[in-house]
Coordinates of C-alpha atoms in Angstrom, one line a residue:
M1060 CA 0.0 0.0 0.0
S1061 CA 1.1 3.5 -0.7
F1062 CA 1.0 5.7 2.4
D1063 CA 0.7 9.5 2.6
F1064 CA 3.6 9.6 5.0
D1065 CA 6.2 7.3 6.5
V1066 CA 5.5 8.6 10.0
I1067 CA 2.7 10.6 11.6
V1068 CA 3.5 12.3 14.9
I1069 CA 0.5 13.3 17.1
G1070 CA 1.5 16.1 19.5
S1071 CA 4.3 18.6 19.4
G1072 CA 5.7 18.6 23.0
F1073 CA 9.0 17.3 24.3
G1074 CA 8.4 13.9 22.8
G1075 CA 6.8 14.7 19.4
S1076 CA 9.1 17.6 18.5
V1077 CA 12.2 15.6 19.1
M1078 CA 10.9 12.6 17.1
T1079 CA 9.8 14.9 14.2
L1080 CA 13.2 16.4 13.8
R1081 CA 15.3 13.3 14.2
L1082 CA 13.1 11.2 11.9
A1083 CA 13.1 14.0 9.3
E1084 CA 16.9 14.0 9.5
K1085 CA 16.9 10.2 8.8
G1086 CA 14.9 10.8 5.7
H1087 CA 11.4 9.8 6.8
R1088 CA 8.4 11.7 5.4
V1089 CA 7.0 13.0 8.6
C1090 CA 3.7 14.8 9.3
L1091 CA 3.3 16.5 12.7
L1092 CA -0.2 17.0 14.0
E1093 CA -1.0 19.5 16.7
R1094 CA -4.5 20.2 18.1
G1095 CA -3.7 23.9 18.9
R1096 CA -2.5 26.8 16.8
R1097 CA 1.0 28.2 16.1
Y1098 CA 1.9 31.3 18.1
G1099 CA 4.2 33.9 16.5
M1100 CA 6.0 36.8 18.3
H1101 CA 3.5 39.0 20.2
E1102 CA 0.6 36.7 19.5
F1103 CA 0.0 35.4 23.0
P1104 CA -3.0 37.3 24.6
R1105 CA -2.4 40.1 27.1
R1106 CA -5.4 42.4 26.9
M1107 CA -8.2 41.5 29.3
N1108 CA -10.7 40.5 26.7
E1109 CA -8.0 38.6 24.8
F1110 CA -7.0 36.8 28.0
R1111 CA -10.6 35.7 28.8
E1112 CA -11.1 34.3 25.3
G1113 CA -7.6 33.3 24.2
V1114 CA -5.8 31.6 27.1
F1115 CA -7.9 28.5 27.9
W1116 CA -8.5 25.4 25.9
D1117 CA -12.1 24.3 26.3
P1118 CA -13.7 23.5 22.9
E1119 CA -17.0 22.6 24.5
D1120 CA -17.3 26.3 25.4
A1121 CA -15.7 27.5 22.2
K1122 CA -12.3 28.4 23.7
Y1123 CA -9.2 27.4 21.8
G1124 CA -6.3 28.8 23.9
F1125 CA -3.1 27.2 24.9
M1126 CA -3.8 26.1 28.5
E1127 CA -6.2 23.3 29.6
F1128 CA -7.1 23.1 33.3
D1129 CA -8.8 19.9 34.4
A1130 CA -10.4 19.1 37.8
Y1131 CA -11.0 15.5 38.8
P1132 CA -13.7 15.2 41.5
K1133 CA -12.8 11.6 42.4
S1134 CA -9.1 12.4 42.7
D1135 CA -6.6 14.3 44.7
A1136 CA -5.2 15.9 41.5
F1137 CA -5.9 18.8 39.2
S1138 CA -3.9 19.0 36.0
V1139 CA -2.5 21.7 33.7
R1140 CA -1.6 20.8 30.1
A1141 CA -0.9 22.7 26.9
S1142 CA -2.2 23.1 23.4
G1143 CA -0.3 24.9 20.6
L1144 CA 2.7 24.2 18.5
G1145 CA 5.5 23.5 20.9
G1146 CA 3.2 21.7 23.4
G1147 CA 4.2 22.0 27.0
S1148 CA 7.2 24.2 26.2
L1149 CA 4.8 27.1 25.6
I1150 CA 3.8 27.2 29.3
Y1151 CA 6.6 25.4 31.3
A1152 CA 9.1 27.4 33.4
N1153 CA 12.1 26.7 31.1
V1154 CA 14.1 24.4 33.5
L1155 CA 16.1 21.5 32.0
Y1156 CA 17.2 19.3 34.8
R1157 CA 18.8 15.8 34.7
M1158 CA 17.3 12.9 36.7
P1159 CA 19.6 11.5 39.4
A1160 CA 21.3 8.2 38.5
D1161 CA 19.8 6.1 41.3
F1162 CA 16.2 7.2 40.3
F1163 CA 16.5 5.0 37.2
A1164 CA 16.4 1.8 39.3
G1165 CA 13.7 -0.5 37.9
W1166 CA 13.5 1.2 34.5
P1167 CA 13.2 -1.2 31.5
S1168 CA 15.8 -2.2 29.0
G1169 CA 18.6 -1.4 31.4
I1170 CA 18.1 2.4 30.8
T1171 CA 20.5 4.3 33.1
R1172 CA 21.7 7.8 33.6
T1173 CA 25.0 6.9 32.0
E1174 CA 23.2 5.8 28.8
L1175 CA 21.0 8.8 28.8
D1176 CA 23.7 11.5 29.4
P1177 CA 24.7 11.8 25.7
Y1178 CA 21.0 12.4 24.9
Y1179 CA 20.7 14.9 27.7
D1180 CA 23.7 16.7 26.1
R1181 CA 22.0 16.6 22.7
V1182 CA 18.8 18.2 24.0
E1183 CA 20.6 20.9 25.9
H1184 CA 22.6 21.7 22.8
T1185 CA 19.6 21.8 20.5
M1186 CA 17.6 23.9 22.9
E1187 CA 20.6 26.2 23.5
A1188 CA 20.1 25.9 27.3
S1189 CA 22.3 27.7 29.8
P1190 CA 22.2 28.7 33.5
Y1191 CA 20.7 32.0 34.6
P1192 CA 23.6 34.4 34.2
F1193 CA 23.2 35.9 37.7
E1194 CA 27.0 35.8 38.4
T1195 CA 28.2 37.2 35.0
D1196 CA 25.7 39.8 33.8
P1197 CA 24.8 42.9 35.9
Y1198 CA 21.4 43.1 34.3
Y1199 CA 20.5 39.6 35.5
R1200 CA 22.3 40.0 38.8
D1201 CA 19.6 42.5 39.7
T1202 CA 17.2 39.7 40.5
P1203 CA 16.4 39.8 44.2
K1204 CA 14.6 36.4 44.3
A1205 CA 17.6 34.7 43.0
H1206 CA 19.9 36.5 45.4
W1207 CA 17.9 35.7 48.5
M1208 CA 17.3 32.0 47.4
K1209 CA 21.1 31.7 47.3
Q1210 CA 21.6 33.4 50.6
V1211 CA 19.0 31.3 52.5
S1212 CA 20.3 28.1 51.0
A1213 CA 23.8 28.7 52.5
K1214 CA 22.2 28.9 55.9
L1215 CA 19.8 26.0 55.8
A1216 CA 20.5 23.2 58.3
D1217 CA 20.0 19.7 56.8
A1218 CA 17.4 17.4 58.5
S1219 CA 18.3 14.2 60.2
D1220 CA 16.9 12.1 57.4
T1221 CA 19.2 13.7 54.8
L1222 CA 21.5 11.4 52.9
V1223 CA 23.8 14.1 51.5
P1224 CA 23.9 17.9 52.1
H1225 CA 21.4 19.9 50.1
Q1226 CA 22.9 21.7 47.0
F1227 CA 22.1 25.1 45.5
H1228 CA 22.1 25.4 41.7
F1229 CA 21.4 27.7 38.9
P1230 CA 19.8 25.1 36.7
K1231 CA 20.0 25.2 32.9
L1232 CA 17.2 27.2 31.4
A1233 CA 15.8 27.1 27.8
V1234 CA 16.0 30.9 27.7
R1235 CA 17.9 33.2 25.4
F1236 CA 20.3 35.5 27.3
E1237 CA 22.4 36.6 24.3
G1238 CA 22.3 40.1 23.1
D1239 CA 23.5 43.6 23.9
F1240 CA 20.4 44.8 25.7
P1241 CA 17.1 43.4 27.0
G1242 CA 14.9 42.5 24.0
H1243 CA 17.8 42.6 21.5
Q1244 CA 16.9 40.3 18.6
T1245 CA 19.4 37.9 17.2
V1246 CA 19.2 34.7 15.2
N1247 CA 19.5 31.3 16.9
S1248 CA 21.3 28.3 15.5
H1249 CA 18.2 27.1 13.8
G1250 CA 17.7 30.3 11.8
V1251 CA 14.9 31.7 14.0
I1252 CA 14.8 35.3 15.3
Q1253 CA 14.7 35.5 19.1
S1254 CA 15.0 38.2 21.7
K1255 CA 17.2 38.6 24.8
C1256 CA 15.2 37.9 28.0
N1257 CA 13.9 41.1 29.6
K1258 CA 12.9 39.5 32.9
C1259 CA 9.2 40.1 32.4
G1260 CA 8.2 36.9 34.1
E1261 CA 5.7 35.9 31.4
C1262 CA 7.3 32.5 30.7
D1263 CA 4.3 30.4 31.8
I1264 CA 1.7 32.4 29.8
G1265 CA 3.6 32.5 26.5
C1266 CA 6.7 34.5 25.9
N1267 CA 5.7 37.2 23.5
I1268 CA 9.2 38.3 22.5
H1269 CA 10.4 34.7 21.9
A1270 CA 13.2 34.9 24.5
K1271 CA 12.0 31.5 25.6
N1272 CA 13.5 28.6 23.6
T1273 CA 10.3 26.9 23.0
L1274 CA 10.3 23.8 20.8
D1275 CA 8.7 25.5 17.8
L1276 CA 11.8 27.7 17.7
N1277 CA 14.3 24.9 17.6
Y1278 CA 13.4 21.3 17.1
I1279 CA 10.3 22.0 15.0
A1280 CA 11.8 24.9 13.1
R1281 CA 14.8 22.8 12.2
A1282 CA 12.6 19.9 11.1
C1283 CA 10.9 22.1 8.6
N1284 CA 14.0 23.7 7.2
Q1285 CA 15.3 21.4 4.4
S1286 CA 18.7 23.2 4.3
L1287 CA 19.5 22.2 7.9
L1288 CA 18.5 18.5 7.7
G1289 CA 21.6 17.1 5.9
P1290 CA 21.8 15.1 2.7
K1291 CA 19.3 12.4 3.7
G1292 CA 16.8 14.7 5.4
K1293 CA 13.3 15.5 4.3
A1294 CA 11.5 18.5 5.6
A1295 CA 8.6 17.7 7.9
E1296 CA 5.1 18.9 7.3
V1297 CA 3.3 20.5 10.2
R1298 CA -0.4 20.8 10.5
T1299 CA -1.9 22.8 13.4
L1300 CA -5.6 22.8 14.5
A1301 CA -5.5 19.1 13.9
D1302 CA -7.3 17.3 16.8
V1303 CA -6.9 13.5 16.3
E1304 CA -10.0 11.5 16.7
S1305 CA -9.0 8.0 15.6
I1306 CA -6.1 5.7 14.9
V1307 CA -7.0 2.6 12.9
P1308 CA -4.7 -0.2 11.7
A1309 CA -4.9 -0.6 7.9
N1310 CA -2.8 -2.6 5.4
G1311 CA 0.4 -2.8 7.5
G1312 CA 0.1 0.8 8.7
Y1313 CA -2.4 3.1 10.2
T1314 CA -4.9 5.7 9.2
I1315 CA -5.4 8.8 11.3
T1316 CA -8.5 10.9 11.2
Y1317 CA -8.4 14.4 12.7
V1318 CA -10.7 17.4 12.8
N1319 CA -10.3 21.1 13.1
P1320 CA -11.4 21.8 16.7
V1321 CA -12.7 25.2 15.7
S1322 CA -14.9 23.7 13.0
R1323 CA -15.3 20.0 13.8
G1324 CA -17.0 19.4 10.5
E1325 CA -13.6 19.7 8.8
Q1326 CA -12.5 16.1 8.9
T1327 CA -9.3 14.7 7.3
T1328 CA -7.9 11.2 7.0
I1329 CA -4.2 10.5 6.3
S1330 CA -2.2 7.3 6.5
A1331 CA 1.4 6.3 7.5
R1332 CA 3.4 3.1 8.0
R1333 CA 4.1 4.2 11.6
V1334 CA 2.4 6.4 14.1
I1335 CA 3.9 8.1 17.1
V1336 CA 1.5 9.3 19.8
S1337 CA 3.0 12.2 21.7
A1338 CA 0.0 14.0 23.2
G1339 CA 1.3 14.0 26.8
S1340 CA 0.5 11.8 29.8
I1341 CA -3.2 12.6 29.8
G1342 CA -3.7 13.2 26.1
S1343 CA -2.0 10.1 24.8
T1344 CA -3.5 7.9 27.5
T1345 CA -7.0 9.2 26.8
L1346 CA -6.7 8.8 23.1
L1347 CA -5.5 5.2 23.4
L1348 CA -8.2 4.3 25.9
K1349 CA -10.8 5.6 23.4
M1350 CA -9.3 3.5 20.6
R1351 CA -9.4 0.4 22.7
K1352 CA -12.9 1.1 24.0
Y1353 CA -14.3 1.5 20.4
G1354 CA -12.5 -1.5 19.0
K1355 CA -9.8 0.3 17.0
L1356 CA -6.7 -0.8 18.9
T1357 CA -7.9 -4.0 20.6
Q1358 CA -4.5 -5.4 21.5
L1359 CA -3.3 -2.7 23.7
S1360 CA -1.8 -3.8 27.0
P1361 CA -4.0 -4.1 30.1
A1362 CA -1.5 -1.7 31.8
L1363 CA -2.9 1.2 29.7
G1364 CA -3.9 4.0 32.1
K1365 CA -1.7 2.8 35.0
G1366 CA 1.4 4.2 36.6
W1367 CA 0.2 7.8 36.8
C1368 CA 1.7 10.5 39.1
G1369 CA 2.2 14.2 39.3
N1370 CA 5.9 14.2 40.0
G1371 CA 5.3 15.5 43.5
D1372 CA 4.3 19.0 42.5
L1373 CA 3.6 21.4 45.4
E1374 CA 3.5 25.2 45.6
G1375 CA 4.1 27.1 48.8
T1376 CA 4.7 30.8 49.7
A1377 CA 6.8 32.7 52.2
L1378 CA 4.9 35.9 53.2
K1379 CA 6.1 39.1 54.8
T1380 CA 9.8 38.4 54.3
D1381 CA 12.4 40.6 55.8
H1382 CA 13.7 41.6 52.4
D1383 CA 12.2 42.6 49.1
I1384 CA 12.0 39.4 47.0
V1385 CA 10.3 41.1 44.0
P1386 CA 8.9 37.9 42.3
T1387 CA 8.0 40.0 39.3
N1388 CA 11.7 40.5 38.4
G1389 CA 13.2 37.7 36.3
P1390 CA 12.2 34.6 34.5
V1391 CA 9.7 32.4 36.4
I1392 CA 12.5 30.1 37.8
T1393 CA 16.1 31.1 38.2
T1394 CA 17.4 28.8 41.1
A1395 CA 17.0 25.4 42.6
I1396 CA 17.8 23.7 45.9
E1397 CA 18.3 19.9 45.5
Y1398 CA 17.7 17.5 48.4
R1399 CA 18.3 13.8 48.9
F1400 CA 16.6 11.9 51.7
Q1401 CA 16.4 8.4 53.1
P1402 CA 14.1 6.2 50.9
Y1403 CA 10.5 5.2 51.4
P1404 CA 10.1 2.2 53.7
D1405 CA 10.0 -0.2 50.7
G1406 CA 13.4 1.2 49.4
F1407 CA 12.0 3.5 46.7
A1408 CA 14.6 6.3 46.4
H1409 CA 13.4 9.8 47.5
G1410 CA 14.7 13.2 46.6
M1411 CA 13.2 16.6 45.7
V1412 CA 13.9 20.0 44.3
I1413 CA 12.6 23.4 45.5
Q1414 CA 12.8 26.3 43.1
D1415 CA 12.0 30.0 43.3
A1416 CA 9.0 31.2 41.3
G1417 CA 7.9 34.4 39.8
F1418 CA 5.1 35.9 37.8
P1419 CA 4.4 38.9 35.5
S1420 CA 4.1 42.4 36.9
F1421 CA 0.5 42.8 35.6
I1422 CA -0.5 39.9 37.8
S1423 CA 0.7 41.8 40.9
W1424 CA -1.4 44.8 39.8
F1425 CA -4.4 42.5 39.5
V1426 CA -3.8 40.9 42.9
I1427 CA -3.3 44.2 44.7
G1428 CA -6.3 45.7 43.1
R1429 CA -8.5 42.7 43.8
F1430 CA -7.7 42.5 47.5
A1431 CA -8.7 45.8 49.1
S1432 CA -6.9 46.8 52.3
A1433 CA -7.4 49.5 55.0
S1434 CA -4.3 51.3 53.8
A1435 CA -5.6 51.4 50.2
F1436 CA -8.9 52.8 51.4
M1437 CA -7.1 55.5 53.4
R1438 CA -5.1 56.5 50.4
V1439 CA -8.3 57.0 48.4
I1440 CA -9.7 59.1 51.3
K1441 CA -6.5 61.2 51.6
F1442 CA -6.4 61.8 47.8
M1443 CA -10.0 63.0 47.9
V1444 CA -9.3 65.3 50.9
R1445 CA -6.3 66.8 49.1
G1446 CA -8.4 67.5 46.1
V1447 CA -11.0 69.3 48.2
V1448 CA -8.3 71.3 50.0
R1449 CA -6.8 72.3 46.6
V1450 CA -10.3 73.5 45.4
F1451 CA -10.8 75.4 48.6
N1452 CA -7.4 77.1 48.3
R1453 CA -8.2 78.1 44.8
L1454 CA -11.5 79.7 46.0
L1455 CA -9.6 81.6 48.7
S1456 CA -7.0 82.8 46.1
L1457 CA -9.8 84.3 44.1
T1458 CA -11.0 86.4 47.0
G1459 CA -7.5 87.5 47.9
L1460 CA -7.6 85.8 51.3
H1461 CA -5.2 82.9 50.3
R1462 CA -1.7 83.5 51.7
F1463 CA -0.4 79.9 51.3
R1464 CA 1.8 78.6 48.4
R1465 CA -0.2 76.7 45.9
E1466 CA 1.5 73.5 44.6
I1467 CA 1.1 73.3 40.9
N1468 CA 2.8 70.0 40.2
I1469 CA 0.6 67.3 41.7
G1470 CA 2.6 64.2 40.5
D1471 CA 3.3 63.3 44.1
D1472 CA -0.3 63.2 45.0
I1473 CA -1.1 61.0 42.1
A1474 CA 1.8 58.7 42.9
Y1475 CA 0.5 58.4 46.5
F1476 CA -2.8 57.3 45.1
I1477 CA -1.3 54.2 43.5
D1478 CA -1.5 51.1 45.6
R1479 CA 1.6 49.9 47.5
D1480 CA 2.9 46.5 46.5
D1481 CA 4.6 45.6 49.8
F1482 CA 2.6 42.4 50.0
V1483 CA 3.9 41.3 46.6
R1484 CA 7.5 42.5 47.0
K1485 CA 7.9 40.6 50.3
S1486 CA 6.4 37.4 49.1
H1487 CA 8.5 34.5 47.8
L1488 CA 6.8 31.7 45.8
L1489 CA 8.3 28.3 46.1
L1490 CA 7.8 25.4 43.7
G1491 CA 8.5 21.9 45.0
M1492 CA 8.6 18.6 43.0
G1493 CA 10.1 15.2 43.6
R1494 CA 9.6 11.5 43.9
D1495 CA 5.9 10.7 44.6
R1496 CA 4.5 7.3 44.0
N1497 CA 3.1 6.5 40.5
D1498 CA 0.2 4.5 41.8
G1499 CA -2.6 6.5 40.1
H1500 CA -4.5 5.5 37.0
I1501 CA -6.5 7.2 34.2
E1502 CA -9.8 5.9 33.1
L1503 CA -12.6 7.2 30.9
T1504 CA -15.9 8.7 32.0
D1505 CA -19.1 7.7 30.3
D1506 CA -18.7 10.7 28.0
D1507 CA -15.0 9.7 27.2
Q1508 CA -13.4 12.4 29.4
P1509 CA -10.2 11.4 31.2
L1510 CA -10.6 10.8 35.0
I1511 CA -7.5 10.5 37.1
R1512 CA -7.7 8.4 40.2
W1513 CA -4.8 9.2 42.5
R1514 CA -4.4 9.6 46.3
M1515 CA -1.9 11.8 48.0
K1516 CA -1.7 9.7 51.1
N1517 CA 0.5 7.1 49.5
S1518 CA 3.1 9.8 48.9
K1519 CA 2.7 11.5 52.3
L1520 CA 6.4 11.1 53.0
H1521 CA 7.3 13.2 50.0
Y1522 CA 4.8 16.0 50.7
D1523 CA 5.6 16.2 54.4
R1524 CA 9.3 16.7 53.5
V1525 CA 8.5 19.3 50.9
R1526 CA 6.5 21.3 53.4
R1527 CA 9.1 21.0 56.1
E1528 CA 11.9 22.3 53.8
M1529 CA 9.7 25.1 52.5
R1530 CA 9.0 26.2 56.0
K1531 CA 12.7 26.3 56.7
I1532 CA 13.3 28.5 53.7
A1533 CA 10.4 30.8 54.8
D1534 CA 11.9 31.1 58.3
G1535 CA 15.4 31.8 56.8
L1536 CA 13.8 34.7 54.9
G1537 CA 12.1 36.0 58.0
G1538 CA 8.7 35.2 56.6
T1539 CA 5.7 33.2 57.3
F1540 CA 5.1 29.9 55.4
L1541 CA 1.7 29.6 53.7
D1542 CA 0.9 26.1 52.4
N1543 CA -1.0 25.8 49.2
P1544 CA -4.7 25.9 50.4
L1545 CA -5.5 22.9 48.2
T1546 CA -3.3 20.7 50.3
Y1547 CA -5.7 21.1 53.3
M1548 CA -8.2 19.2 51.0
N1549 CA -5.5 16.7 50.0
K1550 CA -5.4 18.2 46.5
M1551 CA -2.5 19.1 44.3
I1552 CA -2.1 20.7 40.9
A1553 CA -0.1 18.5 38.6
V1554 CA 1.9 20.6 36.2
H1555 CA 4.2 17.7 35.5
P1556 CA 1.7 14.7 34.9
L1557 CA 3.6 11.5 34.1
G1558 CA 2.6 7.9 33.3
G1559 CA -0.5 6.3 31.8
C1560 CA 1.4 4.3 29.1
P1561 CA 4.4 3.1 31.1
M1562 CA 7.4 1.5 29.6
S1563 CA 8.1 -2.1 30.7
D1564 CA 9.9 -5.2 29.5
S1565 CA 6.5 -7.0 29.6
A1566 CA 3.1 -6.4 28.1
D1567 CA 1.6 -7.4 31.4
T1568 CA 3.1 -4.4 33.2
G1569 CA 3.7 -1.9 30.4
V1570 CA 2.1 -0.4 27.3
V1571 CA 5.3 0.1 25.4
D1572 CA 8.7 -1.5 25.4
G1573 CA 12.0 0.3 26.0
N1574 CA 12.0 1.6 22.4
G1575 CA 8.5 3.2 22.8
E1576 CA 6.7 0.7 20.6
A1577 CA 3.3 -0.5 21.8
Y1578 CA 2.9 -4.1 22.7
G1579 CA 0.3 -5.8 20.4
H1580 CA 0.5 -3.1 17.7
P1581 CA 3.7 -3.0 15.7
G1582 CA 4.5 0.4 14.2
L1583 CA 2.5 2.2 16.9
Y1584 CA 4.7 4.2 19.3
V1585 CA 4.2 6.3 22.3
V1586 CA 6.9 8.9 23.1
D1587 CA 6.1 11.5 25.8
A1588 CA 5.7 11.8 29.5
S1589 CA 3.2 9.0 29.6
I1590 CA 5.9 6.3 29.1
L1591 CA 8.1 7.2 32.1
P1592 CA 7.8 4.3 34.5
T1593 CA 8.4 6.3 37.7
S1594 CA 8.3 9.8 38.9
V1595 CA 11.5 11.7 37.8
G1596 CA 12.1 14.0 40.8
P1597 CA 13.3 17.2 39.2
N1598 CA 11.6 18.9 36.3
P1599 CA 10.8 16.1 33.8
S1600 CA 11.0 18.0 30.4
L1601 CA 14.7 17.2 29.8
T1602 CA 14.3 13.5 30.6
I1603 CA 11.2 13.2 28.3
A1604 CA 13.2 14.8 25.5
A1605 CA 16.3 12.7 26.2
M1606 CA 14.2 9.6 26.1
A1607 CA 12.7 10.7 22.8
E1608 CA 16.3 11.2 21.4
R1609 CA 17.2 7.7 22.5
I1610 CA 14.0 6.2 20.9
A1611 CA 14.7 8.2 17.7
D1612 CA 18.2 6.8 17.5
R1613 CA 16.8 3.3 17.6
F1614 CA 13.9 4.0 15.2
P1615 CA 13.9 2.0 12.0
S1616 CA 15.3 3.7 8.9
P1617 CA 13.0 4.6 6.0

């Protein structure tokens, strides 16, 4: 049979983008499908009406943005995932962090840190990652949250269950720091124009100046540029607004049917010898569960949907710190403190990372304006009183009775009227993540929506340690620790969902083998966060991409 393509890749995140480039370099005819749209420079929404309509992905309510928030009433988890060319790289916090060597224990096919290190190197090189230049560039040195995170780390006392002393890092970030001034535009190694980071803190809501090295600006851009693919390479075809509805085996390959989510009547069917599902932990698992439910992919492993976790995500805040932290100054994350602790009672290795967090300035204006205070009320009253006094003085001057100097320049009065941001400046957001237990699973509701079933109690050891260390950081800053209110309801927000299609050396315990190929369906691959067989510990994006590099290396030639 003649196929439309050699390989169809579904999803453009850290798995799909890597596979698209590397298979295009090998000479495969590749088609990349992404359910969301492509975002150019200055195309992420910022105005209020644009934000309301253009940020969130919820097709049932005619919203087609780049963030999907899901709440699961029968679970302890919420989840955040992306839509748009570049997948999760559009909304993650840029951190590329290697997984510790002993955390690979139990991974299939003998996968180790030593084997993965060359692929880690390859991803970092392709994404042009580098640490935050706090020590070398005066512009970036003026980042209080990075300064105080470093200061407090030096004074932290390690707990009795610590295996090795905690370590402070400036982790590698997929952010462009090159240029003569903030916003300076230069061309990256893939021929794409990017800007120098201006510390706006908008990394997680789409970087409008393309200072963030998102996957559409490196892996995908290169995959589409014939001149950069080498003598065997064939430029990939990218189709956005392509929401896949079915994968069906046909004549030694597969047919894929997708629709335009904005106009679901636009249906297209294409075929390929091989298909790579890279829609993320929840997206890939949900799609394959549907295909099994409706008799399309009947031989999928019984392990489908199992092995889910959130990589131990937890947010905390230090309030009323002794010093100005200024979380609106800098990229979202600049620093990390890495911890290693005694394992769980069954020997499962445990460690975690706590990182600083920031947010855009306009968010602080929103927060301060939303939460009225007595001082803000008094400023309004005083401003109005000053206005009345000024009018009264003018009336006196007209009668010749006014003997006091009239102030013409009232800039100080107007400045006084602006809300004070002490609350924001003296708040330090902390992001924790680490080795929770991957004992959750994903199933379908009656209307084919994904439902995550996961309980925090089995990972209590991890979350107790994260809170303990966050409190110590807050104390070191002279602040008060505020736990994420959701944790009082045993809820957490999973921004790093993992599992659902776990790798294994057996079809009884895994959906795919160590090369990402699905048991029972030759030529069908899964390459994304869903195949990781355990929690990663630190930020998982680099490990996902490195695993994709490894799988691409072993992928059959055209």
